[in-house]
Short mmCIF file of C-alpha atoms in Angstrom, two decimals:
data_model
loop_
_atom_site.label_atom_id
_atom_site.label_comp_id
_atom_site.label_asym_id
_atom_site.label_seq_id
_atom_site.Cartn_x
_atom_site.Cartn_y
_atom_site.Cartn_z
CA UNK A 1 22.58 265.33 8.77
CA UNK A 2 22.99 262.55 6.74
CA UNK A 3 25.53 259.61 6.91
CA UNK A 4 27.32 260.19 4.10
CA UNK A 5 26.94 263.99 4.86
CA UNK A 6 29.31 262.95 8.36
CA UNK A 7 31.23 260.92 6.91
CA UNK A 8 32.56 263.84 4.24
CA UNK A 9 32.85 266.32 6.75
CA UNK A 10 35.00 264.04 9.23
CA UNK A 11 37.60 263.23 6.33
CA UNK A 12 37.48 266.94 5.51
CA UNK A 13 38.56 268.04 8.78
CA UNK A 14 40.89 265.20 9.28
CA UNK A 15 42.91 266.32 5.49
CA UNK A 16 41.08 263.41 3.73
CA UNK A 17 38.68 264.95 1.68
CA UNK A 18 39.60 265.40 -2.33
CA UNK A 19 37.48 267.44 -4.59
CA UNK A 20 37.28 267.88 -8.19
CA UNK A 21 38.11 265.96 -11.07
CA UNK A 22 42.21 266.49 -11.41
CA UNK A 23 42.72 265.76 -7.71
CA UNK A 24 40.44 262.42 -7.42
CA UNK A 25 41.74 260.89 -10.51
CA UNK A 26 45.29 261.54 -9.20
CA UNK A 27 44.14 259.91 -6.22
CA UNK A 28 42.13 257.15 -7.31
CA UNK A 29 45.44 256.41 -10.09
CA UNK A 30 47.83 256.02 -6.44
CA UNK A 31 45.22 253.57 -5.12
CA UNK A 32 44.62 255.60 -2.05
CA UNK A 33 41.19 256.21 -2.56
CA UNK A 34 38.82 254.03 -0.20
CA UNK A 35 35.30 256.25 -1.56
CA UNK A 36 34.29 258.39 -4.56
CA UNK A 37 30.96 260.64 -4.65
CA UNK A 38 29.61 261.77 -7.82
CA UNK A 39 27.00 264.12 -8.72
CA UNK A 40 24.36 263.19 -11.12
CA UNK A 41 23.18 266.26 -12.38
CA UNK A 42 26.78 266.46 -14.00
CA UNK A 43 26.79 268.03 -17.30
CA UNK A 44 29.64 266.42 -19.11
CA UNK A 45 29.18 262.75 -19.78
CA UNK A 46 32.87 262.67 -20.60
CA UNK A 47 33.51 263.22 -16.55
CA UNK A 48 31.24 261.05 -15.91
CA UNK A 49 32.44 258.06 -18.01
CA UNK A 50 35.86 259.08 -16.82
CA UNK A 51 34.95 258.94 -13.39
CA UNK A 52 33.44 255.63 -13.89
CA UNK A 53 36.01 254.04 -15.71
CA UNK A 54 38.39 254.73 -13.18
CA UNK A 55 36.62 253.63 -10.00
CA UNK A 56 36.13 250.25 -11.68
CA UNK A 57 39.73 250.12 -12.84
CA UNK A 58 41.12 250.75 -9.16
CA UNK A 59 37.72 248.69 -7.42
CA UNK A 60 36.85 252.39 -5.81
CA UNK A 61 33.07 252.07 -4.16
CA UNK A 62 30.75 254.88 -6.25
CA UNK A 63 27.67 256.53 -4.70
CA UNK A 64 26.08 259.17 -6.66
CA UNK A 65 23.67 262.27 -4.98
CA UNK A 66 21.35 263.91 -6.80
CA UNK A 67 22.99 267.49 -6.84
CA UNK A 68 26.77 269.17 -7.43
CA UNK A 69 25.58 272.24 -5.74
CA UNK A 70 24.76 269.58 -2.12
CA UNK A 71 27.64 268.08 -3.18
CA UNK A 72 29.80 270.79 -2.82
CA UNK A 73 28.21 271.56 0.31
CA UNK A 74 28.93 268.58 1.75
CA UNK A 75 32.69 269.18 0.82
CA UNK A 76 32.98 272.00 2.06
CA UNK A 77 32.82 274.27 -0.86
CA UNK A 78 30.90 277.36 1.16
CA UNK A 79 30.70 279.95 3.18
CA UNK A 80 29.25 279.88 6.57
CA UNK A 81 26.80 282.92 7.77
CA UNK A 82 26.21 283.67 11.20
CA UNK A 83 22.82 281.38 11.27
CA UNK A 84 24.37 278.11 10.69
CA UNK A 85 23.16 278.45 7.24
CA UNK A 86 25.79 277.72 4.09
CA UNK A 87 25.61 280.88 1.89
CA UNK A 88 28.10 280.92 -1.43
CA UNK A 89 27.82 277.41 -2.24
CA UNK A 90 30.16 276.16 -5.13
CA UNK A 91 28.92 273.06 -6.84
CA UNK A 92 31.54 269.96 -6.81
CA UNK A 93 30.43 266.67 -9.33
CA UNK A 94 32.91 264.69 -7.45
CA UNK A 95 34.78 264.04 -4.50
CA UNK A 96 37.26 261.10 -3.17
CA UNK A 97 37.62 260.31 0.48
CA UNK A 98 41.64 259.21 1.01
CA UNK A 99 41.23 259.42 4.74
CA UNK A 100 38.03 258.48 6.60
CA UNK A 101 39.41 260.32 9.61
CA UNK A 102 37.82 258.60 12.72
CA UNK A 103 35.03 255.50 13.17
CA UNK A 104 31.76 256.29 13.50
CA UNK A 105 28.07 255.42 12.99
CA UNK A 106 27.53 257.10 9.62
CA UNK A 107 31.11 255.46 8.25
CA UNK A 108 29.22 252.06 9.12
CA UNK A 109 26.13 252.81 7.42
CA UNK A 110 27.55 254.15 4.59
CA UNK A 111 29.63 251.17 4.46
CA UNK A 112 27.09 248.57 4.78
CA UNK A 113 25.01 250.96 1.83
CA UNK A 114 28.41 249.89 -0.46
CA UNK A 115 28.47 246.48 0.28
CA UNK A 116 24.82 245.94 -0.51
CA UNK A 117 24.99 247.99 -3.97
#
């Protein structure tokens, strides 16, 4: 499991976890967003730009993964089988972290990746 990986699914269980585009730009506009995630592999360059634009406008920190469909994952957007194994998995292009939820190892590491980028 990744850093980043933790660090989503701690603000998801702790209600701090934001995904799509409607929800994270009404979230970035409030200035309560403290991370945004984007997806590369995104399709529309408007959502994209948009995305961007608005993380720059509000000083948001930006990390982009490779995937929507890990993405989603990551957020949450699956279903669980009996194996441990995520089965159903809706892709997401971005998600906003409100709430980090509680401290730990991967929240410093992905921290120290923002600061350095």
């Amino acid at each position: 499991m990744t850093a980043l990986q933790l660090v989503l699914r701690k603000s998801l269980a702790h209600g701090g976890l934001v995904r799509g585009l409607h929800e994270g730009a009404k979230v970035i506009e409030k200035h309560a967003a403290q991370l945004c995630v984007l997806a590369e592999d995104c399709n529309q360059p408007d959502y994209i730009k948009l995305v961007k634009a608005l993380c720059a406008d509000h000083n948001v920190s930006l990390i982009s993964v490779p995937s929507a469909k890990t993405l989603g994952e990551w957020a949450g957007l699956c279903k669980i089988d009996s194996e441990g194994k995520a089965r159903k998995v809706v892709g997401c292009s971005c998600v906003v972290v409100k709430d980090y939820g509680e401290e730990t190892p991967g929240l410093h590491i992905v921290q120290e990746h923002v600061k350095s980028n």
